[in-house]
Amino acid sequence: MRGTGNLKALIRYIVYGGLLCLTAGQASAGVRVQAQVDRSSPIYSDSRFTYSIVVADGRQPENVDLAPLKNYSPSTPSTQSRTSIVNGRTSSFQILSYQLLSPAKGTFTLPSIEVTVDGKSYQTNPVTISVVEPGTTKQIDVAMKLSSQTCYVGQPVILTLSFYVWTDIVRADQIANIGIQIPFLDDGNFYQEAVDTQFRKVKQTVLPINGQKEYVYQDQLLHKGVDCLRIRFTRVLIPKKPGVLNLNSASVAADLAVGQKQQSRNRFFGDFFGSQYEYKRFGVQSDPIQLQVQALPQEGKPADFYGLVGNYTISADATPKEVNVGDPITLTIHISGSQYLKPVQWPKLEKIPQMTESFKMPSERSDGKIQNNAKVFTQTIRPNRDDVKQIPPIPLSFFDVSKGRYRTVYTKPIPLQVSPTRIVTGSDVESRQLPTFGKKIKAVREGLSANYTSLDALVNQHFSPLIALTSPAFIFLYAVPLIGLLSSAAVRYIVTASPHRKNANRRRRARSHAVKRIRHDAVDHEKPSQQVLLALKQYIVDKFGKPTGSLTAMDCGSIIFEKTNDGELSALYQEIMEETEASEYSPMAFKLTTEKQKEIIELIAKIEKKVK
């Protein structure tokens, strides 16, 4: 069973088929609510499976109480609406599909849950499932490690899970539906954040982890003597409390090709069962690890300590350094030294006496930004006296893990040269004298001009073409139009070739270029999904003038939301990009059908209308 899209289609056919029989037998019944589980493939331990709630002849449920299913970690539902006609009777179906996490091997019963439709409560039927263990193979492997196995409360620890798969399998499209489970991430013992600096220049893709789409990083290397593709997931873990934390095994499951099979000629199931391989589910588990978390000591804790644990440095700079009283100075503070910088806060400048005495500081300030492995804070300050000689040292307190004690480090003082400001008073204005201007008399020579009567005073003014070509007056007459023509051509060339004009042309043609690539280039390419992904990324670059760097699906979704303020369009754009990225590991996760082409092209058209 390959693609998630085809799997959902098959689930719908199975669900609808059963419901149509139910409708035919109970034509007089009102709203009916039923729970079903996808049984088109085995349910493997520590893997996600589809649990659907189907409401027949009713509206979308106002409330679904999932509390009885909390041990199965239900995901956010996907919703669908369908209509069918049987024996002349029209029936409607509202379908909510959840991804549940299966337990260990065995037989289990999913309890009945309460569903509210049109203000009335309904109970679903219990559903029994059988969970089996996936097979094992040397073709995939998984390892999990921490950056340190001992830490203090509040000290960031980097978790790295590495999944290895033979490169030959990936190239032959013999692996699909990769799922990763890291159970201890959901036990509430840690604050969690994405890693700030690692792997930014490594290729990214999207995979489901604990039922949620997460970005992972991939590269290629030798693992146990075999050329493998390595997929890494990283997370910053910040322990909330002291003690020994047992981090249970993480698991990875995937469908691997185990043999060839003939394609089905059945048009109904042709796409789904048309894969050239027979697949089987395999899984691997990492070794469990322990994390020893120590409590922070109370002795020697500085008054300005707010929880930083690790080893940090702080530096500052200011521009300009020669100013008058009241002139603005841009103060820039850099804090670095830790792999995880999000907990770093603005230094409390208002707690430094020399700062409050010597400078005016606004109450509002911009958030810090992470740049070049440092968190950067910028603020404008103004000296309020001409005897201010420096910006005083700025402290930063943290618990130094290597020394086992609290430390406070400081910036170096920044020398300033502050001059007094001349204050203009009313008397200064009144006493100012305006300059006077005199007129100079110009002498003009007067008298009679000489009168000439000789023939020598006459000039021959007969017209000559040669003389006309060299005459300044004629040169002016024919040169001005020529210069105007050349200038117009030059201006037209400069305007056309200007970056602004080029960007405008690129924005105007962004849609047509994307549509051409999706409608023609992708169809003829051996990997259509990659062409669609490139088309969607290039559309963002061309339409919105974004850099041609490594745009992610999340980046593109955020850009569209920013430009259109339409959450539905941005979410759909991001989802399609994530499907194309996932197809690198699950080839059937995205299939470029005629309907899919139309959907993507219509989506781009809607975005164009929104941004105009």
Coordinates of C-alpha atoms in Angstrom, one line a residue:
M1 CA 0.0 0.0 0.0
R2 CA 1.9 3.0 -1.2
G3 CA 0.7 6.5 -1.4
T4 CA -1.2 8.3 1.3
G5 CA -3.5 9.9 -1.3
N6 CA -4.4 6.5 -2.8
L7 CA -4.8 5.0 0.6
K8 CA -7.3 7.7 1.6
A9 CA -9.2 7.1 -1.6
L10 CA -9.4 3.3 -0.9
I11 CA -10.5 4.0 2.7
R12 CA -13.3 6.2 1.4
Y13 CA -14.5 3.5 -1.0
I14 CA -14.6 1.0 1.7
V15 CA -16.3 3.3 4.2
Y16 CA -18.9 4.5 1.7
G17 CA -19.6 1.0 0.5
G18 CA -20.5 -0.1 4.1
L19 CA -22.5 3.0 4.7
L20 CA -24.5 2.7 1.5
C21 CA -25.5 -0.7 2.6
L22 CA -26.5 0.7 6.0
T23 CA -28.5 3.5 4.3
A24 CA -30.3 1.1 2.0
G25 CA -31.4 -1.0 4.9
Q26 CA -32.4 1.9 7.1
A27 CA -33.9 4.3 4.7
S28 CA -36.2 5.7 7.3
A29 CA -33.5 6.3 9.9
G30 CA -32.4 9.7 10.9
V31 CA -28.8 10.8 11.8
R32 CA -26.4 7.8 12.2
V33 CA -22.9 7.9 13.6
Q34 CA -20.4 5.1 13.1
A35 CA -16.7 4.6 13.9
Q36 CA -14.5 2.6 11.5
V37 CA -10.8 1.7 11.2
D38 CA -8.9 1.3 8.0
R39 CA -8.2 -2.5 7.6
S40 CA -6.8 -2.3 4.1
S41 CA -3.4 -3.1 5.6
P42 CA -2.1 -4.5 8.9
I43 CA -1.8 -2.2 11.9
Y44 CA 1.8 -2.3 13.2
S45 CA 3.0 -1.5 16.6
D46 CA 4.1 2.1 17.3
S47 CA 2.7 3.2 13.9
R48 CA -0.2 5.5 13.0
F49 CA -3.5 4.1 11.6
T50 CA -6.7 5.8 10.4
Y51 CA -9.7 6.0 12.7
S52 CA -12.8 7.5 11.0
I53 CA -16.0 8.9 12.4
V54 CA -18.8 8.9 9.8
V55 CA -22.0 10.9 10.3
A56 CA -24.7 9.9 7.8
D57 CA -27.5 12.4 7.0
G58 CA -26.3 14.9 9.5
R59 CA -24.1 18.1 9.7
Q60 CA -20.5 18.3 10.7
P61 CA -20.2 17.4 14.4
E62 CA -20.1 20.4 16.8
N63 CA -18.0 18.3 19.3
V64 CA -16.1 15.0 19.4
D65 CA -15.0 13.9 22.9
L66 CA -11.7 12.1 22.3
A67 CA -10.9 11.7 25.9
P68 CA -11.4 7.9 25.8
L69 CA -8.8 7.7 23.0
K70 CA -6.1 9.8 24.7
N71 CA -3.8 6.8 25.1
Y72 CA -3.7 6.6 21.3
S73 CA -2.5 10.2 20.8
P74 CA -5.2 11.2 18.2
S75 CA -4.1 13.8 15.7
T76 CA -6.1 16.8 14.4
P77 CA -8.8 15.4 12.1
S78 CA -9.1 15.8 8.3
T79 CA -12.7 16.3 7.2
Q80 CA -14.6 15.3 4.1
S81 CA -18.2 15.6 2.8
R82 CA -19.8 13.1 0.3
T83 CA -23.2 12.6 -1.2
S84 CA -24.6 9.3 -2.6
I85 CA -27.9 8.2 -4.2
V86 CA -29.2 4.7 -3.6
N87 CA -32.6 3.5 -4.8
G88 CA -33.5 7.1 -5.5
R89 CA -32.7 8.3 -2.0
T90 CA -30.0 10.9 -1.5
S91 CA -27.7 10.5 1.5
S92 CA -24.9 12.8 2.8
F93 CA -21.9 11.7 4.8
Q94 CA -19.6 13.8 7.0
I95 CA -16.3 12.0 7.6
L96 CA -13.7 12.9 10.3
S97 CA -10.4 10.9 10.0
Y98 CA -7.9 10.8 12.8
Q99 CA -4.5 9.3 12.9
L100 CA -4.1 7.2 16.1
L101 CA -0.9 5.7 17.5
S102 CA -1.0 1.9 17.8
P103 CA 0.1 0.3 21.1
A104 CA 2.4 -2.8 21.3
K105 CA 1.5 -6.1 19.7
G106 CA -1.9 -7.6 20.7
T107 CA -5.7 -7.2 20.3
F108 CA -7.3 -4.0 21.6
T109 CA -10.8 -2.4 21.6
L110 CA -11.2 1.3 20.9
P111 CA -13.9 2.5 23.2
S112 CA -17.1 4.2 22.2
I113 CA -16.9 8.0 22.1
E114 CA -19.5 10.8 22.3
V115 CA -20.3 12.8 19.2
T116 CA -22.5 15.9 19.2
V117 CA -24.5 16.6 16.0
D118 CA -27.1 19.4 15.8
G119 CA -27.1 19.6 19.6
K120 CA -27.8 15.9 20.1
S121 CA -25.3 13.4 21.5
Y122 CA -24.6 10.1 19.8
Q123 CA -22.3 7.2 20.9
T124 CA -20.1 5.5 18.3
N125 CA -19.6 1.8 18.2
P126 CA -16.5 0.2 19.8
V127 CA -13.9 -1.0 17.3
T128 CA -11.5 -3.9 17.8
I129 CA -8.1 -3.8 16.3
S130 CA -5.3 -6.3 16.0
V131 CA -1.7 -5.0 16.2
V132 CA 1.2 -6.9 14.8
E133 CA 5.0 -6.4 14.9
P134 CA 6.7 -5.2 11.7
G135 CA 9.4 -7.3 10.2
T136 CA 13.1 -6.7 10.7
T137 CA 15.8 -6.0 8.1
K138 CA 19.4 -4.8 7.8
Q139 CA 18.4 -2.4 5.1
I140 CA 17.2 0.2 7.6
D141 CA 18.7 1.2 10.9
V142 CA 18.1 3.9 13.6
A143 CA 20.2 5.5 16.3
M144 CA 19.4 8.1 19.0
K145 CA 21.8 10.2 21.0
L146 CA 22.0 13.2 23.3
S147 CA 24.6 15.9 23.2
S148 CA 25.1 15.2 26.9
Q149 CA 23.7 12.5 29.2
T150 CA 24.1 14.7 32.3
C151 CA 22.7 18.2 32.7
Y152 CA 21.1 20.7 35.0
V153 CA 17.5 21.7 35.1
G154 CA 17.1 24.3 32.4
Q155 CA 20.2 23.3 30.5
P156 CA 19.5 22.7 26.8
V157 CA 20.4 19.2 25.6
I158 CA 20.3 18.4 21.9
L159 CA 18.5 15.1 20.8
T160 CA 19.5 13.7 17.5
L161 CA 17.7 10.8 15.9
S162 CA 19.4 9.3 12.8
F163 CA 17.6 7.0 10.4
Y164 CA 19.7 5.1 7.9
V165 CA 18.4 3.4 4.7
W166 CA 20.4 1.8 1.9
T167 CA 20.9 4.3 -0.9
D168 CA 20.1 1.7 -3.6
I169 CA 16.6 1.2 -2.1
V170 CA 15.9 4.9 -2.2
R171 CA 17.1 5.2 -5.8
A172 CA 14.9 2.3 -6.9
D173 CA 11.9 3.8 -5.2
Q174 CA 11.6 0.7 -3.0
I175 CA 10.8 2.5 0.2
A176 CA 7.6 4.3 1.2
N177 CA 5.5 5.6 4.1
I178 CA 8.2 6.3 6.6
G179 CA 6.9 6.9 10.1
I180 CA 8.9 7.9 13.2
Q181 CA 7.8 7.6 16.8
I182 CA 9.6 9.2 19.7
P183 CA 7.3 8.5 22.6
F184 CA 9.1 10.3 25.4
L185 CA 8.7 13.7 23.5
D186 CA 5.0 13.6 24.6
D187 CA 5.6 12.7 28.3
G188 CA 5.8 16.4 29.5
N189 CA 9.3 16.2 31.1
F190 CA 10.8 18.7 28.7
Y191 CA 10.4 22.1 27.1
Q192 CA 11.1 21.6 23.4
E193 CA 12.3 23.9 20.7
A194 CA 13.8 23.5 17.2
V195 CA 17.6 23.7 17.0
D196 CA 18.7 27.2 16.1
T197 CA 21.9 26.7 14.1
Q198 CA 22.6 23.1 13.1
F199 CA 22.2 21.7 9.6
R200 CA 20.9 24.9 8.0
K201 CA 22.9 24.3 4.8
V202 CA 21.8 20.6 4.6
K203 CA 18.9 19.5 2.4
Q204 CA 15.5 19.4 4.2
T205 CA 12.4 17.4 3.7
V206 CA 9.2 16.6 5.7
L207 CA 8.4 13.3 7.5
P208 CA 5.7 12.4 10.0
I209 CA 7.0 12.3 13.6
N210 CA 4.6 11.4 16.4
G211 CA 1.8 12.0 13.9
Q212 CA 3.0 15.6 13.1
K213 CA 4.8 16.8 10.0
E214 CA 8.4 17.8 11.0
Y215 CA 11.4 19.0 9.0
V216 CA 14.3 16.5 8.9
Y217 CA 17.7 16.8 7.3
Q218 CA 19.3 14.4 4.9
D219 CA 22.8 13.6 3.7
Q220 CA 24.7 10.5 2.4
L221 CA 27.4 8.5 4.1
L222 CA 28.8 5.0 4.8
H223 CA 27.0 3.3 7.7
K224 CA 28.2 -0.2 8.8
G225 CA 30.1 -0.5 5.5
V226 CA 27.1 0.3 3.3
D227 CA 26.3 3.5 1.3
C228 CA 23.3 5.0 3.1
L229 CA 21.0 7.9 3.1
R230 CA 20.9 9.4 6.6
I231 CA 17.8 11.3 7.8
R232 CA 18.3 13.3 11.0
F233 CA 15.7 14.8 13.3
T234 CA 16.9 17.1 16.0
R235 CA 15.2 18.7 18.9
V236 CA 16.3 20.9 21.9
L237 CA 15.2 19.3 25.2
I238 CA 15.1 21.5 28.3
P239 CA 14.5 19.4 31.4
K240 CA 11.8 20.8 33.8
K241 CA 12.8 18.9 36.9
P242 CA 15.7 17.0 38.4
G243 CA 16.0 13.2 38.5
V244 CA 16.9 10.3 36.3
L245 CA 14.8 10.4 33.1
N246 CA 14.5 7.1 31.1
L247 CA 14.2 7.9 27.5
N248 CA 12.6 4.8 25.9
S249 CA 13.4 3.5 22.5
A250 CA 12.5 5.5 19.4
S251 CA 11.1 3.5 16.4
V252 CA 11.0 3.9 12.7
A253 CA 8.8 1.9 10.4
A254 CA 8.7 1.9 6.6
D255 CA 7.3 -0.1 3.7
L256 CA 10.0 -1.9 1.8
A257 CA 9.7 -3.7 -1.6
V258 CA 10.0 -7.5 -1.1
G259 CA 9.3 -8.6 -4.7
Q260 CA 7.8 -7.8 -8.1
K261 CA 4.1 -8.0 -8.9
Q262 CA 2.0 -7.6 -12.0
Q263 CA -0.1 -4.5 -12.5
S264 CA -3.8 -4.8 -12.1
R265 CA -6.0 -4.1 -15.1
N266 CA -9.0 -3.1 -12.9
R267 CA -9.7 0.5 -13.7
F268 CA -11.2 1.0 -10.3
F269 CA -8.2 -0.1 -8.4
G270 CA -5.6 0.3 -11.2
D271 CA -3.7 3.3 -9.7
F272 CA -3.6 1.9 -6.2
F273 CA -2.6 -1.7 -7.1
G274 CA -0.5 -0.7 -10.1
S275 CA 2.8 -0.5 -8.3
Q276 CA 5.5 -2.7 -9.7
Y277 CA 6.6 -3.9 -6.3
E278 CA 5.1 -6.0 -3.5
Y279 CA 5.6 -4.2 -0.2
K280 CA 5.9 -5.3 3.4
R281 CA 6.2 -3.2 6.6
F282 CA 9.5 -3.3 8.4
G283 CA 10.6 -1.5 11.6
V284 CA 13.6 -0.8 13.7
Q285 CA 14.1 0.5 17.3
S286 CA 16.9 2.5 18.9
D287 CA 18.5 1.7 22.2
P288 CA 17.0 3.4 25.2
I289 CA 19.1 6.1 26.9
Q290 CA 19.1 7.8 30.3
L291 CA 19.4 11.5 31.2
Q292 CA 20.7 12.5 34.6
V293 CA 19.2 15.9 35.5
Q294 CA 20.7 17.8 38.5
A295 CA 19.0 20.6 40.4
L296 CA 20.6 24.1 40.2
P297 CA 22.3 25.2 43.5
Q298 CA 20.8 28.1 45.4
E299 CA 24.2 29.3 46.8
G300 CA 25.7 32.2 44.9
K301 CA 22.8 32.8 42.6
P302 CA 23.0 36.4 41.2
A303 CA 20.0 38.7 41.5
D304 CA 19.8 39.1 37.7
F305 CA 19.9 35.3 37.0
Y306 CA 16.8 34.3 35.0
G307 CA 17.6 30.7 34.1
L308 CA 20.5 30.6 31.5
V309 CA 22.5 27.4 31.8
G310 CA 25.6 26.8 29.8
N311 CA 28.5 29.1 28.8
Y312 CA 27.8 32.5 27.3
T313 CA 29.7 35.6 26.1
I314 CA 28.4 39.1 25.7
S315 CA 29.8 42.0 23.7
A316 CA 28.5 45.5 22.7
D317 CA 29.2 48.2 20.2
A318 CA 27.7 51.7 19.7
T319 CA 27.5 54.2 16.7
P320 CA 28.3 57.0 16.5
K321 CA 30.7 57.6 19.4
E322 CA 31.0 61.4 19.0
V323 CA 27.6 63.0 19.6
N324 CA 25.9 66.0 21.2
V325 CA 23.7 65.8 24.2
G326 CA 20.3 64.3 23.2
D327 CA 21.6 62.8 19.9
P328 CA 20.7 59.1 19.2
I329 CA 23.2 56.4 19.7
T330 CA 22.6 52.9 18.3
L331 CA 23.6 50.3 20.9
T332 CA 24.1 46.8 19.6
I333 CA 24.5 43.8 22.0
H334 CA 25.7 40.4 20.9
I335 CA 25.2 37.3 23.1
S336 CA 26.6 34.0 22.0
G337 CA 28.4 30.8 23.2
S338 CA 25.4 28.4 23.3
Q339 CA 24.0 26.2 20.6
Y340 CA 20.5 27.2 21.8
L341 CA 19.8 30.9 22.0
K342 CA 16.1 31.4 22.2
P343 CA 16.0 31.6 26.0
V344 CA 18.4 34.6 25.9
Q345 CA 16.6 37.7 27.0
W346 CA 17.2 41.4 26.7
P347 CA 19.8 42.6 29.2
K348 CA 18.0 44.7 31.9
L349 CA 19.6 48.0 31.1
E350 CA 17.2 49.8 33.4
K351 CA 18.8 47.9 36.3
I352 CA 22.2 49.4 35.6
P353 CA 22.5 52.7 37.6
Q354 CA 25.0 54.3 35.2
M355 CA 22.7 53.7 32.3
T356 CA 19.6 55.3 33.9
E357 CA 21.6 58.2 35.2
S358 CA 23.4 59.0 31.9
F359 CA 21.0 58.0 29.1
K360 CA 17.4 58.3 28.1
M361 CA 16.1 54.9 27.0
P362 CA 12.8 54.1 25.3
S363 CA 10.5 51.7 27.0
E364 CA 9.7 49.9 23.7
R365 CA 12.4 47.9 22.0
S366 CA 12.7 45.4 19.2
D367 CA 13.0 41.6 19.8
G368 CA 16.4 40.0 19.5
K369 CA 17.4 38.3 16.3
I370 CA 19.6 35.2 15.9
Q371 CA 22.4 36.0 13.4
N372 CA 25.7 34.2 12.8
N373 CA 25.3 32.0 15.9
A374 CA 24.6 35.0 18.2
K375 CA 21.5 36.7 19.5
V376 CA 21.6 40.4 18.6
F377 CA 19.7 43.1 20.4
T378 CA 19.5 46.7 19.1
Q379 CA 18.3 49.8 20.9
T380 CA 18.6 53.6 20.6
I381 CA 19.9 55.5 23.6
R382 CA 20.5 59.3 24.1
P383 CA 23.0 60.9 26.4
N384 CA 21.4 63.4 28.8
R385 CA 24.6 65.2 30.0
D386 CA 27.8 66.4 28.4
D387 CA 29.9 64.8 31.1
V388 CA 29.0 61.2 30.0
K389 CA 32.3 59.5 29.1
Q390 CA 31.2 55.9 28.3
I391 CA 28.5 53.3 28.0
P392 CA 29.0 51.3 31.2
P393 CA 29.7 47.5 31.2
I394 CA 26.5 45.4 30.7
P395 CA 26.2 42.2 32.8
L396 CA 25.0 38.7 31.8
S397 CA 24.6 36.0 34.5
F398 CA 24.3 32.3 33.9
F399 CA 25.2 29.0 35.5
D400 CA 28.5 27.7 34.1
V401 CA 28.1 24.0 33.7
S402 CA 31.8 23.4 33.2
K403 CA 32.7 25.2 36.5
G404 CA 29.6 24.1 38.4
R405 CA 28.9 27.6 39.7
Y406 CA 27.2 30.9 38.7
R407 CA 29.1 33.4 36.7
T408 CA 28.5 37.0 35.5
V409 CA 30.3 38.3 32.5
Y410 CA 30.3 41.9 31.2
T411 CA 30.7 43.9 28.0
K412 CA 33.7 46.2 27.7
P413 CA 32.9 49.9 28.4
I414 CA 32.4 51.9 25.3
P415 CA 34.1 55.3 25.3
L416 CA 32.0 58.3 24.1
Q417 CA 32.7 62.0 23.4
V418 CA 29.6 64.0 24.2
S419 CA 29.5 67.7 23.4
P420 CA 27.1 70.2 24.9
T421 CA 24.1 71.3 22.8
R422 CA 23.8 75.1 22.0
I423 CA 20.3 76.2 23.0
V424 CA 18.9 79.0 20.9
T425 CA 16.8 81.6 22.9
G426 CA 14.3 84.3 21.9
S427 CA 16.9 87.0 22.5
D428 CA 19.3 85.3 20.1
V429 CA 16.8 85.6 17.4
E430 CA 15.8 89.2 18.1
S431 CA 19.4 90.5 18.3
R432 CA 20.4 89.0 15.0
Q433 CA 20.9 91.7 12.3
L434 CA 19.8 91.2 8.8
P435 CA 22.3 92.1 6.0
T436 CA 21.7 95.0 3.7
F437 CA 22.2 94.9 0.1
G438 CA 23.2 97.9 -2.1
K439 CA 22.8 98.5 -5.7
K440 CA 25.7 99.1 -8.0
I441 CA 25.4 101.6 -10.8
K442 CA 26.8 100.4 -14.1
A443 CA 28.2 103.1 -16.4
V444 CA 27.1 102.7 -20.0
R445 CA 29.2 104.3 -22.8
E446 CA 27.0 106.5 -24.9
G447 CA 27.5 108.2 -28.4
L448 CA 27.0 107.7 -32.1
S449 CA 28.2 104.6 -33.9
A450 CA 30.2 104.8 -37.1
N451 CA 28.3 104.8 -40.5
Y452 CA 29.8 102.8 -43.3
T453 CA 28.9 103.4 -47.0
S454 CA 31.5 101.3 -48.9
L455 CA 30.6 98.1 -50.8
D456 CA 33.1 96.2 -48.6
A457 CA 30.5 96.4 -45.9
L458 CA 28.2 94.1 -47.9
V459 CA 28.3 90.3 -47.3
N460 CA 27.5 87.7 -49.9
Q461 CA 24.7 85.5 -48.4
H462 CA 24.2 83.1 -51.3
F463 CA 23.0 79.6 -50.0
S464 CA 25.5 76.7 -50.4
P465 CA 24.9 73.1 -49.2
L466 CA 28.5 72.8 -48.1
I467 CA 28.4 75.9 -46.1
A468 CA 25.1 74.8 -44.6
L469 CA 26.6 71.5 -43.4
T470 CA 29.4 73.4 -41.6
S471 CA 27.2 76.2 -40.4
P472 CA 26.6 76.2 -36.6
A473 CA 22.9 77.1 -37.1
F474 CA 22.3 74.2 -39.5
I475 CA 24.3 71.8 -37.3
F476 CA 22.0 72.7 -34.4
L477 CA 18.9 72.1 -36.6
Y478 CA 19.7 68.6 -37.7
A479 CA 21.7 67.5 -34.6
V480 CA 18.9 68.2 -32.1
P481 CA 16.4 65.6 -33.5
L482 CA 19.2 63.1 -33.9
I483 CA 20.4 63.5 -30.3
G484 CA 16.7 63.3 -29.2
L485 CA 16.3 60.0 -31.0
L486 CA 19.4 58.5 -29.6
S487 CA 18.6 59.7 -26.1
S488 CA 15.1 58.2 -26.3
A489 CA 16.6 54.9 -27.4
A490 CA 19.1 55.0 -24.5
V491 CA 16.5 55.8 -22.0
R492 CA 14.2 53.0 -23.2
Y493 CA 17.1 50.6 -23.0
I494 CA 18.1 51.7 -19.5
V495 CA 14.5 51.5 -18.2
T496 CA 13.9 48.1 -19.8
A497 CA 17.2 46.7 -18.4
S498 CA 16.8 48.2 -15.0
P499 CA 16.5 45.8 -12.0
H500 CA 13.1 47.4 -11.1
R501 CA 11.7 46.8 -14.6
K502 CA 13.1 43.2 -14.7
N503 CA 11.6 42.5 -11.3
A504 CA 8.2 43.8 -12.5
N505 CA 8.4 41.7 -15.6
R506 CA 9.3 38.7 -13.5
R507 CA 6.3 39.3 -11.2
R508 CA 4.0 39.7 -14.1
R509 CA 5.1 36.4 -15.7
A510 CA 5.4 34.3 -12.5
R511 CA 2.0 32.7 -12.9
S512 CA 2.5 31.8 -16.6
H513 CA 5.9 30.3 -16.0
A514 CA 4.7 28.2 -13.0
V515 CA 1.7 27.0 -15.0
K516 CA 3.8 26.0 -18.0
R517 CA 6.2 24.0 -15.8
I518 CA 3.3 22.2 -14.0
R519 CA 1.2 21.6 -17.1
H520 CA 4.0 20.6 -19.5
D521 CA 7.5 20.2 -18.1
A522 CA 6.4 18.1 -15.0
V523 CA 4.4 15.7 -17.1
D524 CA 7.4 14.9 -19.4
H525 CA 9.8 14.6 -16.5
E526 CA 10.8 11.3 -14.8
K527 CA 10.1 12.8 -11.4
P528 CA 7.0 15.1 -11.9
S529 CA 6.8 15.8 -8.2
Q530 CA 10.2 17.4 -8.1
Q531 CA 9.3 19.6 -11.1
V532 CA 6.1 20.7 -9.3
L533 CA 8.1 21.5 -6.2
L534 CA 10.5 23.6 -8.2
A535 CA 7.7 25.4 -9.9
L536 CA 6.0 26.3 -6.6
K537 CA 9.3 27.5 -5.1
Q538 CA 10.1 29.5 -8.2
Y539 CA 6.7 31.1 -8.2
I540 CA 7.3 32.5 -4.7
V541 CA 10.8 33.7 -5.8
D542 CA 9.4 35.5 -9.0
K543 CA 6.1 36.8 -7.6
F544 CA 7.3 38.1 -4.3
G545 CA 10.9 38.8 -5.0
K546 CA 12.2 36.4 -2.4
P547 CA 15.9 35.1 -2.5
T548 CA 16.5 32.0 -4.4
G549 CA 17.9 30.2 -1.4
S550 CA 16.5 27.1 0.2
L551 CA 12.8 28.0 0.6
T552 CA 10.9 25.5 2.7
A553 CA 7.2 24.6 2.4
M554 CA 6.7 26.4 5.7
D555 CA 8.5 29.5 4.4
C556 CA 6.3 29.6 1.3
G557 CA 3.1 29.1 3.3
S558 CA 4.1 32.0 5.6
I559 CA 4.9 34.3 2.6
I560 CA 1.5 33.6 1.0
F561 CA -0.3 34.2 4.3
E562 CA 1.6 37.4 4.7
K563 CA 0.7 38.6 1.2
T564 CA -2.9 37.3 1.0
N565 CA -4.0 37.1 4.7
D566 CA -5.8 33.8 3.6
G567 CA -5.0 30.9 5.9
E568 CA -6.7 28.4 3.7
L569 CA -4.7 29.3 0.6
S570 CA -1.4 29.3 2.5
A571 CA -2.1 26.0 4.2
L572 CA -3.1 24.3 0.9
Y573 CA 0.1 25.6 -0.8
Q574 CA 2.2 24.4 2.0
E575 CA 0.5 21.0 2.1
I576 CA 1.1 20.4 -1.6
M577 CA 4.8 21.4 -1.3
E578 CA 5.2 19.0 1.7
E579 CA 3.6 16.2 -0.3
T580 CA 6.0 16.7 -3.2
E581 CA 8.9 16.7 -0.7
A582 CA 7.7 13.5 1.0
S583 CA 7.5 11.8 -2.4
E584 CA 11.3 11.5 -2.5
Y585 CA 10.9 8.8 0.2
S586 CA 7.4 7.7 -0.6
P587 CA 7.0 7.9 -4.4
M588 CA 3.3 7.6 -4.4
A589 CA 2.7 10.2 -1.7
F590 CA 2.2 12.7 -4.6
K591 CA 0.8 11.8 -8.0
L592 CA 0.5 14.4 -10.7
T593 CA -2.9 13.6 -12.1
T594 CA -5.0 15.9 -14.4
E595 CA -7.2 16.8 -11.4
K596 CA -4.1 17.6 -9.3
Q597 CA -2.7 19.8 -12.0
K598 CA -6.0 21.7 -12.2
E599 CA -6.1 22.1 -8.4
I600 CA -2.6 23.5 -8.3
I601 CA -3.1 25.9 -11.2
E602 CA -6.4 27.1 -9.7
L603 CA -4.7 27.6 -6.4
I604 CA -2.1 29.9 -8.1
A605 CA -4.9 31.8 -9.8
K606 CA -6.6 32.4 -6.5
I607 CA -3.3 33.7 -5.0
E608 CA -2.9 36.1 -8.0
K609 CA -6.4 37.5 -7.4
K610 CA -5.6 38.0 -3.7
V611 CA -2.4 39.9 -4.2
K612 CA -3.6 42.3 -6.9

